[in-house]
CSV table of N, CA and C in Angstrom, one decimal:
chain,number,residue,atom,x,y,z
A,1,MET,N,-123.9,-10.7,-110.2
A,1,MET,CA,-125.1,-10.7,-111.0
A,1,MET,C,-125.1,-9.5,-112.0
A,2,CYS,N,-124.5,-8.4,-111.6
A,2,CYS,CA,-124.4,-7.3,-112.5
A,2,CYS,C,-123.6,-7.7,-113.8
A,3,GLN,N,-122.5,-8.4,-113.6
A,3,GLN,CA,-121.7,-8.8,-114.8
A,3,GLN,C,-122.5,-9.8,-115.6
A,4,SER,N,-123.3,-10.7,-115.0
A,4,SER,CA,-124.2,-11.6,-115.8
A,4,SER,C,-125.2,-10.9,-116.6
A,5,PHE,N,-125.8,-9.8,-116.0
A,5,PHE,CA,-126.8,-9.0,-116.7
A,5,PHE,C,-126.2,-8.2,-117.9
A,6,VAL,N,-125.1,-7.5,-117.6
A,6,VAL,CA,-124.4,-6.7,-118.6
A,6,VAL,C,-123.9,-7.4,-119.8
A,7,HIS,N,-123.3,-8.6,-119.5
A,7,HIS,CA,-122.7,-9.4,-120.6
A,7,HIS,C,-123.6,-10.5,-121.1
A,8,GLN,N,-124.8,-10.5,-120.5
A,8,GLN,CA,-125.9,-11.5,-120.9
A,8,GLN,C,-125.4,-12.9,-120.8
A,9,ILE,N,-124.9,-13.2,-119.7
A,9,ILE,CA,-124.4,-14.6,-119.4
A,9,ILE,C,-125.5,-15.4,-118.8
A,10,SER,N,-125.9,-16.5,-119.4
A,10,SER,CA,-127.0,-17.3,-118.8
A,10,SER,C,-126.4,-18.2,-117.8
A,11,SER,N,-127.3,-18.7,-117.0
A,11,SER,CA,-126.9,-19.7,-115.9
A,11,SER,C,-126.4,-21.0,-116.6
A,12,ILE,N,-127.1,-21.4,-117.6
A,12,ILE,CA,-126.7,-22.7,-118.3
A,12,ILE,C,-125.3,-22.5,-118.9
A,13,SER,N,-125.0,-21.4,-119.6
A,13,SER,CA,-123.7,-21.2,-120.2
A,13,SER,C,-122.6,-21.1,-119.1
A,14,LEU,N,-122.9,-20.5,-118.0
A,14,LEU,CA,-121.9,-20.4,-116.9
A,14,LEU,C,-121.7,-21.8,-116.3
A,15,GLN,N,-122.8,-22.6,-116.1
A,15,GLN,CA,-122.6,-23.9,-115.6
A,15,GLN,C,-121.8,-24.8,-116.5
A,16,LYS,N,-122.0,-24.7,-117.8
A,16,LYS,CA,-121.2,-25.5,-118.8
A,16,LYS,C,-119.8,-25.1,-118.7
A,17,ARG,N,-119.5,-23.8,-118.6
A,17,ARG,CA,-118.1,-23.3,-118.5
A,17,ARG,C,-117.4,-23.8,-117.3
A,18,THR,N,-118.1,-23.8,-116.1
A,18,THR,CA,-117.5,-24.2,-114.9
A,18,THR,C,-117.6,-25.6,-114.6
A,19,GLY,N,-118.5,-26.3,-115.3
A,19,GLY,CA,-118.7,-27.8,-115.0
A,19,GLY,C,-119.5,-28.0,-113.8
A,20,VAL,N,-120.3,-27.1,-113.3
A,20,VAL,CA,-121.2,-27.2,-112.2
A,20,VAL,C,-122.6,-27.4,-112.7
A,21,PHE,N,-123.3,-28.4,-112.2
A,21,PHE,CA,-124.7,-28.6,-112.7
A,21,PHE,C,-125.6,-27.9,-111.7
A,22,PRO,N,-126.9,-27.8,-112.1
A,22,PRO,CA,-127.9,-27.1,-111.3
A,22,PRO,C,-128.0,-27.9,-109.9
A,23,ILE,N,-128.5,-27.2,-108.9
A,23,ILE,CA,-128.6,-27.8,-107.6
A,23,ILE,C,-129.6,-28.9,-107.6
A,24,GLU,N,-130.7,-28.8,-108.5
A,24,GLU,CA,-131.7,-29.8,-108.6
A,24,GLU,C,-131.0,-31.2,-109.0
A,25,TYR,N,-130.0,-31.1,-109.8
A,25,TYR,CA,-129.3,-32.3,-110.3
A,25,TYR,C,-128.7,-33.0,-109.1
A,26,TYR,N,-127.9,-32.2,-108.3
A,26,TYR,CA,-127.2,-32.8,-107.1
A,26,TYR,C,-128.2,-33.4,-106.1
A,27,LEU,N,-129.3,-32.6,-105.8
A,27,LEU,CA,-130.3,-33.1,-104.9
A,27,LEU,C,-131.0,-34.4,-105.4
A,28,ALA,N,-131.4,-34.4,-106.6
A,28,ALA,CA,-132.1,-35.6,-107.2
A,28,ALA,C,-131.1,-36.8,-107.2
A,29,SER,N,-129.9,-36.5,-107.6
A,29,SER,CA,-128.9,-37.6,-107.7
A,29,SER,C,-128.7,-38.2,-106.4
A,30,ARG,N,-128.4,-37.4,-105.3
A,30,ARG,CA,-128.1,-37.9,-104.0
A,30,ARG,C,-129.3,-38.7,-103.4
A,31,THR,N,-130.5,-38.1,-103.6
A,31,THR,CA,-131.7,-38.7,-103.1
A,31,THR,C,-131.9,-40.1,-103.7
A,32,LEU,N,-131.8,-40.2,-105.0
A,32,LEU,CA,-132.0,-41.4,-105.7
A,32,LEU,C,-130.9,-42.4,-105.4
A,33,LEU,N,-129.7,-42.0,-105.2
A,33,LEU,CA,-128.6,-42.9,-104.8
A,33,LEU,C,-128.9,-43.5,-103.4
A,34,TRP,N,-129.4,-42.7,-102.5
A,34,TRP,CA,-129.8,-43.2,-101.2
A,34,TRP,C,-131.0,-44.1,-101.3
A,35,ALA,N,-132.0,-43.7,-102.1
A,35,ALA,CA,-133.2,-44.6,-102.2
A,35,ALA,C,-132.8,-45.9,-102.8
A,36,GLY,N,-131.9,-45.9,-103.8
A,36,GLY,CA,-131.4,-47.2,-104.4
A,36,GLY,C,-130.7,-48.0,-103.4
A,37,HIS,N,-129.9,-47.4,-102.5
A,37,HIS,CA,-129.2,-48.1,-101.4
A,37,HIS,C,-130.2,-48.8,-100.5
A,38,VAL,N,-131.2,-48.0,-100.1
A,38,VAL,CA,-132.3,-48.5,-99.2
A,38,VAL,C,-133.0,-49.7,-99.9
A,39,ALA,N,-133.3,-49.5,-101.2
A,39,ALA,CA,-134.1,-50.5,-101.9
A,39,ALA,C,-133.3,-51.9,-102.0
A,40,ARG,N,-132.0,-51.8,-101.9
A,40,ARG,CA,-131.2,-53.1,-101.9
A,40,ARG,C,-131.1,-53.7,-100.6
A,41,MET,N,-131.5,-53.0,-99.5
A,41,MET,CA,-131.4,-53.5,-98.2
A,41,MET,C,-132.4,-54.7,-97.9
A,42,PRO,N,-132.2,-55.6,-97.0
A,42,PRO,CA,-133.2,-56.5,-96.6
A,42,PRO,C,-134.4,-55.9,-96.0
A,43,LYS,N,-135.6,-56.5,-96.1
A,43,LYS,CA,-136.8,-55.9,-95.5
A,43,LYS,C,-136.8,-55.7,-94.0
A,44,SER,N,-135.9,-56.4,-93.3
A,44,SER,CA,-135.9,-56.3,-91.9
A,44,SER,C,-135.2,-55.0,-91.4
A,45,ARG,N,-134.4,-54.3,-92.3
A,45,ARG,CA,-133.7,-53.1,-91.9
A,45,ARG,C,-134.7,-52.0,-91.7
A,46,LEU,N,-134.4,-51.1,-90.7
A,46,LEU,CA,-135.3,-50.0,-90.4
A,46,LEU,C,-135.5,-49.0,-91.5
A,47,PRO,N,-134.4,-48.6,-92.2
A,47,PRO,CA,-134.6,-47.6,-93.3
A,47,PRO,C,-135.6,-48.1,-94.4
A,48,LYS,N,-135.5,-49.4,-94.7
A,48,LYS,CA,-136.4,-50.0,-95.7
A,48,LYS,C,-137.8,-50.1,-95.2
A,49,ARG,N,-137.9,-50.4,-93.9
A,49,ARG,CA,-139.3,-50.5,-93.3
A,49,ARG,C,-139.9,-49.1,-93.3
A,50,LEU,N,-139.1,-48.0,-93.0
A,50,LEU,CA,-139.6,-46.7,-93.0
A,50,LEU,C,-140.0,-46.2,-94.4
A,51,MET,N,-139.2,-46.6,-95.4
A,51,MET,CA,-139.5,-46.2,-96.7
A,51,MET,C,-140.8,-46.8,-97.2
A,52,LEU,N,-141.1,-48.1,-96.8
A,52,LEU,CA,-142.3,-48.8,-97.3
A,52,LEU,C,-143.5,-48.6,-96.4
A,53,SER,N,-143.3,-47.8,-95.3
A,53,SER,CA,-144.4,-47.6,-94.3
A,53,SER,C,-145.5,-46.7,-94.9
A,54,TRP,N,-146.7,-46.8,-94.3
A,54,TRP,CA,-147.8,-46.0,-94.7
A,54,TRP,C,-148.6,-45.5,-93.5
A,55,VAL,N,-149.0,-44.2,-93.5
A,55,VAL,CA,-149.7,-43.7,-92.4
A,55,VAL,C,-151.2,-43.6,-92.9
A,56,ARG,N,-152.1,-44.1,-92.1
A,56,ARG,CA,-153.5,-44.3,-92.5
A,56,ARG,C,-154.2,-42.9,-92.4
A,57,GLU,N,-153.9,-42.1,-91.4
A,57,GLU,CA,-154.6,-40.8,-91.3
A,57,GLU,C,-154.2,-39.8,-92.4
A,58,PRO,N,-155.1,-39.0,-92.9
A,58,PRO,CA,-154.8,-38.0,-93.9
A,58,PRO,C,-153.9,-36.9,-93.2
A,59,ARG,N,-153.2,-36.2,-94.0
A,59,ARG,CA,-152.4,-35.1,-93.5
A,59,ARG,C,-153.3,-34.0,-92.9
A,60,ILE,N,-152.8,-33.3,-91.9
A,60,ILE,CA,-153.5,-32.3,-91.3
A,60,ILE,C,-153.5,-31.0,-92.2
A,61,THR,N,-154.5,-30.2,-92.0
A,61,THR,CA,-154.7,-29.0,-92.9
A,61,THR,C,-153.5,-28.1,-92.6
A,62,GLY,N,-152.9,-27.6,-93.7
A,62,GLY,CA,-151.7,-26.8,-93.5
A,62,GLY,C,-150.4,-27.5,-93.3
A,63,GLY,N,-150.5,-28.8,-93.4
A,63,GLY,CA,-149.3,-29.7,-93.1
A,63,GLY,C,-148.4,-29.7,-94.3
A,64,GLN,N,-147.4,-30.6,-94.2
A,64,GLN,CA,-146.4,-30.7,-95.2
A,64,GLN,C,-147.0,-31.2,-96.5
A,65,ASP,N,-146.7,-30.5,-97.6
A,65,ASP,CA,-147.3,-30.9,-98.9
A,65,ASP,C,-146.4,-31.9,-99.6
A,66,MET,N,-145.1,-31.8,-99.6
A,66,MET,CA,-144.2,-32.6,-100.3
A,66,MET,C,-143.7,-33.7,-99.3
A,67,ALA,N,-144.2,-34.9,-99.5
A,67,ALA,CA,-143.7,-36.1,-98.7
A,67,ALA,C,-142.5,-36.7,-99.4
A,68,HIS,N,-141.8,-37.6,-98.7
A,68,HIS,CA,-140.6,-38.2,-99.3
A,68,HIS,C,-141.0,-39.0,-100.6
A,69,GLY,N,-142.1,-39.6,-100.6
A,69,GLY,CA,-142.5,-40.3,-101.8
A,69,GLY,C,-142.7,-39.4,-103.0
A,70,ARG,N,-143.3,-38.3,-102.8
A,70,ARG,CA,-143.5,-37.3,-103.9
A,70,ARG,C,-142.2,-36.7,-104.4
A,71,SER,N,-141.3,-36.5,-103.4
A,71,SER,CA,-140.0,-36.0,-103.9
A,71,SER,C,-139.3,-37.0,-104.7
A,72,LEU,N,-139.4,-38.3,-104.3
A,72,LEU,CA,-138.8,-39.4,-105.1
A,72,LEU,C,-139.4,-39.4,-106.5
A,73,GLU,N,-140.7,-39.2,-106.6
A,73,GLU,CA,-141.4,-39.2,-107.9
A,73,GLU,C,-140.8,-38.1,-108.8
A,74,ARG,N,-140.7,-36.9,-108.2
A,74,ARG,CA,-140.1,-35.7,-108.9
A,74,ARG,C,-138.7,-36.0,-109.3
A,75,HIS,N,-137.9,-36.6,-108.5
A,75,HIS,CA,-136.5,-36.9,-108.8
A,75,HIS,C,-136.4,-37.9,-109.9
A,76,LEU,N,-137.3,-38.9,-109.9
A,76,LEU,CA,-137.3,-39.9,-110.9
A,76,LEU,C,-137.6,-39.3,-112.3
A,77,LYS,N,-138.6,-38.4,-112.3
A,77,LYS,CA,-139.0,-37.7,-113.5
A,77,LYS,C,-137.8,-36.8,-114.0
A,78,TYR,N,-137.0,-36.2,-113.1
A,78,TYR,CA,-135.9,-35.4,-113.5
A,78,TYR,C,-134.9,-36.2,-114.3
A,79,PHE,N,-134.7,-37.4,-113.9
A,79,PHE,CA,-133.7,-38.3,-114.7
A,79,PHE,C,-134.4,-39.1,-115.8
A,80,ASP,N,-135.7,-38.8,-116.1
A,80,ASP,CA,-136.4,-39.5,-117.1
A,80,ASP,C,-136.6,-41.0,-116.8
A,81,ILE,N,-136.7,-41.3,-115.6
A,81,ILE,CA,-137.0,-42.7,-115.2
A,81,ILE,C,-138.5,-42.7,-114.9
A,82,ALA,N,-139.3,-43.0,-116.0
A,82,ALA,CA,-140.7,-43.0,-115.9
A,82,ALA,C,-141.3,-44.1,-116.7
A,83,GLY,N,-142.6,-44.3,-116.5
A,83,GLY,CA,-143.3,-45.4,-117.3
A,83,GLY,C,-143.6,-44.9,-118.7
A,84,GLU,N,-144.3,-45.7,-119.4
A,84,GLU,CA,-144.6,-45.4,-120.8
A,84,GLU,C,-145.5,-44.2,-121.0
A,85,ASP,N,-146.4,-44.0,-120.0
A,85,ASP,CA,-147.3,-42.9,-120.1
A,85,ASP,C,-146.7,-41.6,-119.5
A,86,GLY,N,-145.5,-41.6,-119.0
A,86,GLY,CA,-144.8,-40.4,-118.5
A,86,GLY,C,-145.0,-40.3,-117.0
A,87,SER,N,-145.7,-41.2,-116.4
A,87,SER,CA,-145.9,-41.1,-114.9
A,87,SER,C,-144.7,-41.7,-114.2
A,88,ALA,N,-144.5,-41.3,-113.0
A,88,ALA,CA,-143.4,-41.9,-112.2
A,88,ALA,C,-143.6,-43.4,-111.9
A,89,LEU,N,-142.5,-44.1,-111.8
A,89,LEU,CA,-142.6,-45.5,-111.5
A,89,LEU,C,-142.9,-45.8,-110.1
A,90,ALA,N,-143.6,-46.8,-109.8
A,90,ALA,CA,-143.9,-47.2,-108.5
A,90,ALA,C,-142.6,-47.8,-107.8
A,91,PHE,N,-142.6,-47.9,-106.5
A,91,PHE,CA,-141.5,-48.5,-105.8
A,91,PHE,C,-141.1,-49.8,-106.3
A,92,SER,N,-142.1,-50.7,-106.6
A,92,SER,CA,-141.8,-52.1,-107.0
A,92,SER,C,-141.1,-52.0,-108.4
A,93,GLU,N,-141.3,-51.0,-109.2
A,93,GLU,CA,-140.7,-51.0,-110.5
A,93,GLU,C,-139.3,-50.4,-110.5
A,94,TRP,N,-139.1,-49.3,-109.8
A,94,TRP,CA,-137.8,-48.7,-109.8
A,94,TRP,C,-136.8,-49.4,-108.8
A,95,ALA,N,-137.4,-50.1,-107.9
A,95,ALA,CA,-136.5,-50.9,-106.9
A,95,ALA,C,-135.8,-52.0,-107.7
A,96,ILE,N,-136.5,-52.6,-108.7
A,96,ILE,CA,-135.9,-53.6,-109.5
A,96,ILE,C,-134.7,-53.0,-110.3
A,97,LEU,N,-134.8,-51.8,-110.8
A,97,LEU,CA,-133.7,-51.2,-111.5
A,97,LEU,C,-132.6,-50.9,-110.5
A,98,ALA,N,-132.9,-50.6,-109.3
A,98,ALA,CA,-131.9,-50.2,-108.3
A,98,ALA,C,-131.1,-51.4,-107.8
A,99,GLN,N,-131.6,-52.6,-108.0
A,99,GLN,CA,-130.8,-53.8,-107.6
A,99,GLN,C,-129.5,-53.9,-108.2
A,100,ASP,N,-129.4,-53.5,-109.5
A,100,ASP,CA,-128.1,-53.4,-110.1
A,100,ASP,C,-127.4,-52.1,-109.7
A,101,ARG,N,-126.5,-52.2,-108.8
A,101,ARG,CA,-125.9,-51.0,-108.2
A,101,ARG,C,-125.2,-50.2,-109.2
A,102,ALA,N,-124.3,-50.8,-110.0
A,102,ALA,CA,-123.6,-50.0,-111.0
A,102,ALA,C,-124.5,-49.4,-112.1
A,103,GLY,N,-125.5,-50.1,-112.5
A,103,GLY,CA,-126.5,-49.6,-113.5
A,103,GLY,C,-127.3,-48.5,-112.9
A,104,TRP,N,-127.7,-48.6,-111.6
A,104,TRP,CA,-128.5,-47.6,-111.0
A,104,TRP,C,-127.6,-46.3,-110.8
A,105,HIS,N,-126.4,-46.5,-110.4
A,105,HIS,CA,-125.5,-45.3,-110.3
A,105,HIS,C,-125.3,-44.6,-111.6
A,106,LYS,N,-125.1,-45.3,-112.7
A,106,LYS,CA,-125.0,-44.7,-114.0
A,106,LYS,C,-126.3,-44.0,-114.4
A,107,LEU,N,-127.4,-44.6,-114.1
A,107,LEU,CA,-128.7,-44.0,-114.5
A,107,LEU,C,-129.0,-42.7,-113.7
A,108,VAL,N,-128.7,-42.6,-112.5
A,108,VAL,CA,-129.0,-41.4,-111.7
A,108,VAL,C,-127.9,-40.4,-111.6
A,109,THR,N,-126.8,-40.6,-112.2
A,109,THR,CA,-125.7,-39.6,-112.2
A,109,THR,C,-125.3,-39.2,-113.6
A,110,LYS,N,-126.2,-39.5,-114.6
A,110,LYS,CA,-125.9,-39.0,-115.9
A,110,LYS,C,-126.0,-37.5,-115.9
A,111,ALA,N,-125.0,-36.9,-116.7
A,111,ALA,CA,-125.0,-35.4,-116.7
A,111,ALA,C,-126.2,-34.8,-117.5
A,112,PRO,N,-126.7,-33.7,-117.0
A,112,PRO,CA,-127.9,-33.1,-117.7
A,112,PRO,C,-127.5,-32.4,-119.0
A,113,PHE,N,-126.2,-32.1,-119.1
A,113,PHE,CA,-125.7,-31.5,-120.4
A,113,PHE,C,-124.2,-31.8,-120.5
A,114,ASP,N,-123.7,-31.6,-121.7
A,114,ASP,CA,-122.2,-31.8,-121.9
A,114,ASP,C,-121.5,-30.6,-121.4
A,115,ILE,N,-120.4,-31.0,-120.7
A,115,ILE,CA,-119.5,-29.9,-120.2
A,115,ILE,C,-118.5,-29.6,-121.3
A,116,GLY,N,-118.3,-28.3,-121.5
A,116,GLY,CA,-117.3,-27.8,-122.4
A,116,GLY,C,-115.9,-28.0,-121.8
A,117,GLY,N,-114.9,-27.8,-122.7
A,117,GLY,CA,-113.5,-27.9,-122.2
A,117,GLY,C,-113.2,-26.8,-121.2
A,118,PRO,N,-112.2,-27.0,-120.4
A,118,PRO,CA,-111.8,-26.0,-119.4
A,118,PRO,C,-111.4,-24.7,-120.1
A,119,GLN,N,-111.8,-23.6,-119.5
A,119,GLN,CA,-111.5,-22.3,-120.1
A,119,GLN,C,-110.1,-21.8,-119.7
A,120,LEU,N,-109.1,-22.5,-120.2
A,120,LEU,CA,-107.7,-22.1,-119.8
A,120,LEU,C,-107.0,-21.4,-120.9
A,121,ARG,N,-106.2,-20.4,-120.5
A,121,ARG,CA,-105.4,-19.6,-121.5
A,121,ARG,C,-104.4,-20.5,-122.1
A,122,PRO,N,-104.2,-20.5,-123.4
A,122,PRO,CA,-103.1,-21.3,-124.0
A,122,PRO,C,-101.8,-20.8,-123.5
A,123,PRO,N,-100.8,-21.7,-123.5
A,123,PRO,CA,-99.5,-21.3,-123.1
A,123,PRO,C,-98.9,-20.2,-124.0
A,124,ARG,N,-98.0,-19.4,-123.5
A,124,ARG,CA,-97.5,-18.3,-124.3
A,124,ARG,C,-96.5,-18.8,-125.3
A,125,CYS,N,-95.8,-19.8,-125.0
A,125,CYS,CA,-94.9,-20.4,-126.0
A,125,CYS,C,-95.0,-21.9,-125.9
A,126,ASP,N,-94.6,-22.6,-127.0
A,126,ASP,CA,-94.7,-24.0,-127.0
A,126,ASP,C,-93.3,-24.5,-126.5
A,127,THR,N,-93.3,-25.2,-125.4
A,127,THR,CA,-92.1,-25.7,-124.8
A,127,THR,C,-91.6,-27.0,-125.5
A,128,ARG,N,-92.3,-27.5,-126.5
A,128,ARG,CA,-91.9,-28.7,-127.1
A,128,ARG,C,-91.1,-28.4,-128.4
A,129,VAL,N,-90.7,-27.1,-128.6
A,129,VAL,CA,-89.9,-26.8,-129.8
A,129,VAL,C,-88.5,-27.1,-129.5
A,130,SER,N,-87.9,-27.7,-130.5
A,130,SER,CA,-86.5,-28.1,-130.3
A,130,SER,C,-85.6,-26.9,-130.4
A,131,PRO,N,-84.4,-26.9,-129.8
A,131,PRO,CA,-83.5,-25.8,-129.9
A,131,PRO,C,-83.1,-25.4,-131.3
A,132,GLU,N,-83.0,-26.4,-132.2
A,132,GLU,CA,-82.7,-26.1,-133.6
A,132,GLU,C,-83.8,-25.3,-134.3
A,133,GLU,N,-85.0,-25.7,-134.0
A,133,GLU,CA,-86.2,-25.0,-134.6
A,133,GLU,C,-86.2,-23.6,-134.1
A,134,LYS,N,-85.9,-23.4,-132.8
A,134,LYS,CA,-85.9,-22.1,-132.2
A,134,LYS,C,-84.9,-21.2,-132.8
A,135,ARG,N,-83.6,-21.7,-133.0
A,135,ARG,CA,-82.6,-21.0,-133.7
A,135,ARG,C,-83.0,-20.6,-135.1
A,136,ARG,N,-83.6,-21.5,-135.8
A,136,ARG,CA,-84.1,-21.2,-137.2
A,136,ARG,C,-85.1,-20.1,-137.2
A,137,PHE,N,-86.0,-20.2,-136.2
A,137,PHE,CA,-87.1,-19.1,-136.1
A,137,PHE,C,-86.5,-17.8,-135.8
A,138,MET,N,-85.5,-17.8,-134.9
A,138,MET,CA,-84.9,-16.5,-134.5
A,138,MET,C,-84.1,-15.9,-135.6
A,139,ALA,N,-83.4,-16.7,-136.4
A,139,ALA,CA,-82.7,-16.2,-137.6
A,139,ALA,C,-83.7,-15.7,-138.6
A,140,GLN,N,-84.8,-16.3,-138.9
A,140,GLN,CA,-85.8,-15.8,-139.8
A,140,GLN,C,-86.3,-14.5,-139.3
A,141,ARG,N,-86.6,-14.4,-138.1
A,141,ARG,CA,-87.1,-13.2,-137.5
A,141,ARG,C,-86.1,-12.0,-137.6
A,142,ALA,N,-84.8,-12.3,-137.4
A,142,ALA,CA,-83.8,-11.3,-137.5
A,142,ALA,C,-83.7,-10.9,-139.0
A,143,HIS,N,-83.8,-11.8,-139.9
A,143,HIS,CA,-83.8,-11.5,-141.3
A,143,HIS,C,-84.9,-10.6,-141.7
A,144,GLU,N,-86.1,-10.9,-141.2
A,144,GLU,CA,-87.3,-10.1,-141.5
A,144,GLU,C,-87.2,-8.7,-140.9
A,145,THR,N,-86.6,-8.6,-139.8
A,145,THR,CA,-86.4,-7.3,-139.1
A,145,THR,C,-85.4,-6.4,-140.0
A,146,GLU,N,-84.3,-7.1,-140.4
A,146,GLU,CA,-83.3,-6.3,-141.3
A,146,GLU,C,-84.0,-5.8,-142.6
A,147,GLN,N,-84.9,-6.7,-143.2
A,147,GLN,CA,-85.6,-6.2,-144.4
A,147,GLN,C,-86.4,-5.0,-144.1
A,148,ARG,N,-87.2,-5.1,-143.0
A,148,ARG,CA,-88.0,-3.9,-142.7
A,148,ARG,C,-87.2,-2.7,-142.4
A,149,ARG,N,-86.1,-2.8,-141.7
A,149,ARG,CA,-85.2,-1.6,-141.5
A,149,ARG,C,-84.7,-1.1,-142.8
A,150,ALA,N,-84.3,-1.9,-143.7
A,150,ALA,CA,-83.7,-1.5,-145.0
A,150,ALA,C,-84.8,-0.7,-145.7
A,151,LEU,N,-86.0,-1.3,-145.7
A,151,LEU,CA,-87.1,-0.6,-146.4
A,151,LEU,C,-87.5,0.7,-145.8
A,152,PHE,N,-87.4,0.8,-144.5
A,152,PHE,CA,-87.7,2.0,-143.8
A,152,PHE,C,-86.6,3.1,-144.1
A,153,ASN,N,-85.4,2.6,-144.1
A,153,ASN,CA,-84.3,3.6,-144.3
A,153,ASN,C,-84.3,4.1,-145.8
A,154,ALA,N,-84.7,3.2,-146.7
A,154,ALA,CA,-84.8,3.6,-148.1
A,154,ALA,C,-86.0,4.6,-148.3
A,155,GLU,N,-87.1,4.4,-147.6
A,155,GLU,CA,-88.2,5.4,-147.7
A,155,GLU,C,-87.8,6.7,-147.0
A,156,THR,N,-87.1,6.7,-145.9
A,156,THR,CA,-86.7,8.0,-145.3
A,156,THR,C,-85.7,8.7,-146.1
A,157,ASP,N,-84.8,8.0,-146.8
A,157,ASP,CA,-83.8,8.7,-147.7
A,157,ASP,C,-84.5,9.3,-148.9
A,158,THR,N,-85.5,8.7,-149.5
A,158,THR,CA,-86.2,9.3,-150.6
A,158,THR,C,-87.0,10.5,-150.2
A,159,ALA,N,-87.5,10.4,-149.0
A,159,ALA,CA,-88.4,11.5,-148.5
A,159,ALA,C,-87.5,12.8,-148.2
A,160,THR,N,-86.3,12.6,-147.8
A,160,THR,CA,-85.4,13.8,-147.4
A,160,THR,C,-84.8,14.4,-148.7
A,161,THR,N,-84.7,13.6,-149.8
A,161,THR,CA,-84.1,14.2,-151.0
A,161,THR,C,-85.1,14.8,-151.9
């Protein structure tokens, strides 16, 4: 954290460099993938019956605020799966989208931002250079070195005289 503060590295830039998305992305994606899987199940299956069940009594005071249905709404909004007015879709609406397994997977796993290229150091030398090109380069380098030596020797000779 100290390095992040000193060098002013934001979480988003670090996530883009490492290719890791925010935890909310992974939580929302996994929850919606499971919800889509349950939506494709027949109505007789227990997970589907539990998802569609309703408790008639109100919640007790001080009880749980975030129910599974509300978390699904929040996750649907995270991936911009909402109605025209911006409200979350009802089960009957998003369950139709979830029937197409590949389409649903693509919809709920889209990246929240583009990932940059990997931050790898470039190689020190290009291994694709042919031996002939390497010999030519070394000869040119030796010639340039000789020219520099001659220039240096000429300057030192004039300075001593």
